[in-house]
Each structure stands twice: as structure tokens, then as C-alpha cells.
GROMACS .gro file of C-alpha atoms in nm:
model
  107
    1MET     CA    1   0.012   0.011   0.018
    2LEU     CA    2   0.270   0.223   0.092
    3GLU     CA    3   0.496   0.125  -0.248
    4SER     CA    4   0.162   0.219  -0.449
    5MET     CA    5   0.113   0.578  -0.272
    6GLY     CA    6   0.471   0.684  -0.296
    7LEU     CA    7   0.438   0.564  -0.689
    8PHE     CA    8   0.118   0.797  -0.701
    9LEU     CA    9   0.301   1.114  -0.552
   10ARG     CA   10   0.615   1.062  -0.736
   11LYS     CA   11   0.383   1.086  -1.063
   12ALA     CA   12   0.155   1.341  -0.934
   13MET     CA   13   0.491   1.571  -0.855
   14SER     CA   14   0.611   1.506  -1.221
   15TYR     CA   15   0.305   1.621  -1.360
   16ASP     CA   16   0.306   1.915  -1.131
   17MET     CA   17   0.618   2.011  -1.243
   18LYS     CA   18   0.509   2.009  -1.614
   19VAL     CA   19   0.208   2.212  -1.548
   20TYR     CA   20   0.466   2.438  -1.410
   21ASP     CA   21   0.699   2.450  -1.683
   22ILE     CA   22   0.422   2.516  -1.928
   23LEU     CA   23   0.268   2.820  -1.711
   24SER     CA   24   0.560   2.994  -1.594
   25PRO     CA   25   0.669   3.138  -1.930
   26HIS     CA   26   0.346   3.285  -1.976
   27LEU     CA   27   0.313   3.487  -1.658
   28ASN     CA   28   0.648   3.712  -1.596
   29SER     CA   29   0.517   3.907  -1.317
   30GLY     CA   30   0.181   4.099  -1.292
   31HIS     CA   31  -0.124   3.984  -1.054
   32VAL     CA   32  -0.242   3.639  -1.098
   33LEU     CA   33  -0.555   3.492  -0.951
   34SER     CA   34  -0.547   3.105  -0.926
   35VAL     CA   35  -0.876   2.952  -0.857
   36GLY     CA   36  -0.903   2.633  -0.678
   37CYS     CA   37  -0.505   2.632  -0.579
   38GLY     CA   38  -0.523   2.390  -0.304
   39ASP     CA   39  -0.250   2.488  -0.081
   40GLY     CA   40  -0.065   2.667  -0.353
   41SER     CA   41   0.244   2.453  -0.422
   42ILE     CA   42   0.251   2.497  -0.785
   43GLU     CA   43   0.156   2.880  -0.748
   44SER     CA   44   0.457   2.941  -0.480
   45LEU     CA   45   0.732   2.785  -0.744
   46ILE     CA   46   0.554   2.989  -1.047
   47GLN     CA   47   0.583   3.304  -0.826
   48LYS     CA   48   0.911   3.262  -0.736
   49ARG     CA   49   1.013   3.174  -1.092
   50THR     CA   50   0.845   3.475  -1.240
   51GLY     CA   51   0.795   3.754  -0.989
   52SER     CA   52   0.443   3.726  -1.026
   53GLU     CA   53   0.216   3.821  -0.724
   54ILE     CA   54  -0.027   3.499  -0.689
   55VAL     CA   55  -0.352   3.505  -0.475
   56GLY     CA   56  -0.527   3.181  -0.444
   57ALA     CA   57  -0.905   3.171  -0.435
   58GLU     CA   58  -1.023   2.853  -0.244
   59VAL     CA   59  -1.322   2.709  -0.109
   60THR     CA   60  -1.120   2.475   0.181
   61ARG     CA   61  -0.908   2.644   0.454
   62TYR     CA   62  -0.551   2.490   0.429
   63GLN     CA   63  -0.343   2.467   0.749
   64ASN     CA   64  -0.009   2.581   0.573
   65PRO     CA   65  -0.072   2.778   0.248
   66LYS     CA   66   0.241   2.847   0.036
   67ILE     CA   67   0.065   3.141  -0.082
   68ARG     CA   68  -0.194   3.400   0.034
   69ILE     CA   69  -0.517   3.222  -0.023
   70GLU     CA   70  -0.876   3.408   0.012
   71ILE     CA   71  -1.130   3.163   0.109
   72ILE     CA   72  -1.439   3.155  -0.117
   73LYS     CA   73  -1.783   3.029  -0.096
   74GLY     CA   74  -1.901   2.846  -0.410
   75ASP     CA   75  -1.883   3.009  -0.763
   76ARG     CA   76  -1.832   3.408  -0.637
   77LEU     CA   77  -1.488   3.564  -0.620
   78PRO     CA   78  -1.458   3.838  -0.375
   79PHE     CA   79  -1.253   4.046  -0.620
   80LYS     CA   80  -1.319   4.383  -0.775
   81GLY     CA   81  -1.320   4.345  -1.152
   82LYS     CA   82  -0.989   4.377  -1.358
   83SER     CA   83  -0.790   4.325  -1.027
   84PHE     CA   84  -0.578   4.055  -1.184
   85ASP     CA   85  -0.370   4.019  -1.523
   86HIS     CA   86  -0.422   3.663  -1.532
   87THR     CA   87  -0.626   3.366  -1.375
   88LEU     CA   88  -0.547   3.023  -1.355
   89PHE     CA   89  -0.762   2.695  -1.297
   90VAL     CA   90  -0.511   2.460  -1.253
   91TYR     CA   91  -0.687   2.095  -1.182
   92MET     CA   92  -1.023   2.244  -1.076
   93LEU     CA   93  -1.292   2.311  -1.298
   94HIS     CA   94  -1.397   1.993  -1.302
   95HIS     CA   95  -1.500   2.039  -0.942
   96SER     CA   96  -1.732   2.321  -1.016
   97SER     CA   97  -2.088   2.266  -1.120
   98GLY     CA   98  -2.139   2.618  -1.244
   99ILE     CA   99  -1.798   2.615  -1.492
  100GLU     CA  100  -1.942   2.871  -1.733
  101LYS     CA  101  -2.063   3.128  -1.472
  102LEU     CA  102  -1.702   3.083  -1.287
  103LEU     CA  103  -1.552   3.174  -1.631
  104LYS     CA  104  -1.731   3.476  -1.654
  105GLU     CA  105  -1.701   3.585  -1.306
  106ALA     CA  106  -1.307   3.540  -1.356
  107ALA     CA  107  -1.278   3.698  -1.691
   0.00000   0.00000   0.00000
């Protein structure tokens, strides 16, 4: 059991690093919102690499987040329009029942 969990974690980390490598070149500074960011692990790496200021929006409160995270309720984002240069949805849209509404909210 532990061996299979270790394999899963290694594969997950490998996938996270691919996402990091793909996103980083497109986020050269600026303000970035990451919706459904979890604890902000990927965002923290991107922030360090690019100098972007990344704010997370998450429905779950994490004990030791890696970035600043605002707790949200459902698909309402508590930010003024045009507050961010970019918005990320990494690993999260499939968790939302209101994808279209959430995307419009972030636009």
C-alpha cells in the first residue's frame, strides 16, 4: 500500500512540474489569481520563478498555505473586476457545477 502511494505521489509531482513548466513562461510578473489552488504549491513555484504576485481563491482552508489564499464560497469571486492580469484554473474546473458562471466571473 505505501509503495503504491509513493508511486502516486511521484507521478503527481512529475505532473505538477509539467504544469509549472508550461505556465511559468506566460506569467512574467503581474497579478495572478489562481482559483481552486489547494495549498498553493504549484503557484508558489511559479511565483518564485516569474516574480508574479499570485493570490489563491479556495473553498477549503489549508493549515500551511504556500501563498496568500482568500476563502471563497461557491463560484463567487470576492475581487473587483480587472484586479488580476491572469487567472489560473489548475486541476479544478471539473469540481465546479457552475463552470460557465465561474469563467465569466473570472473574465
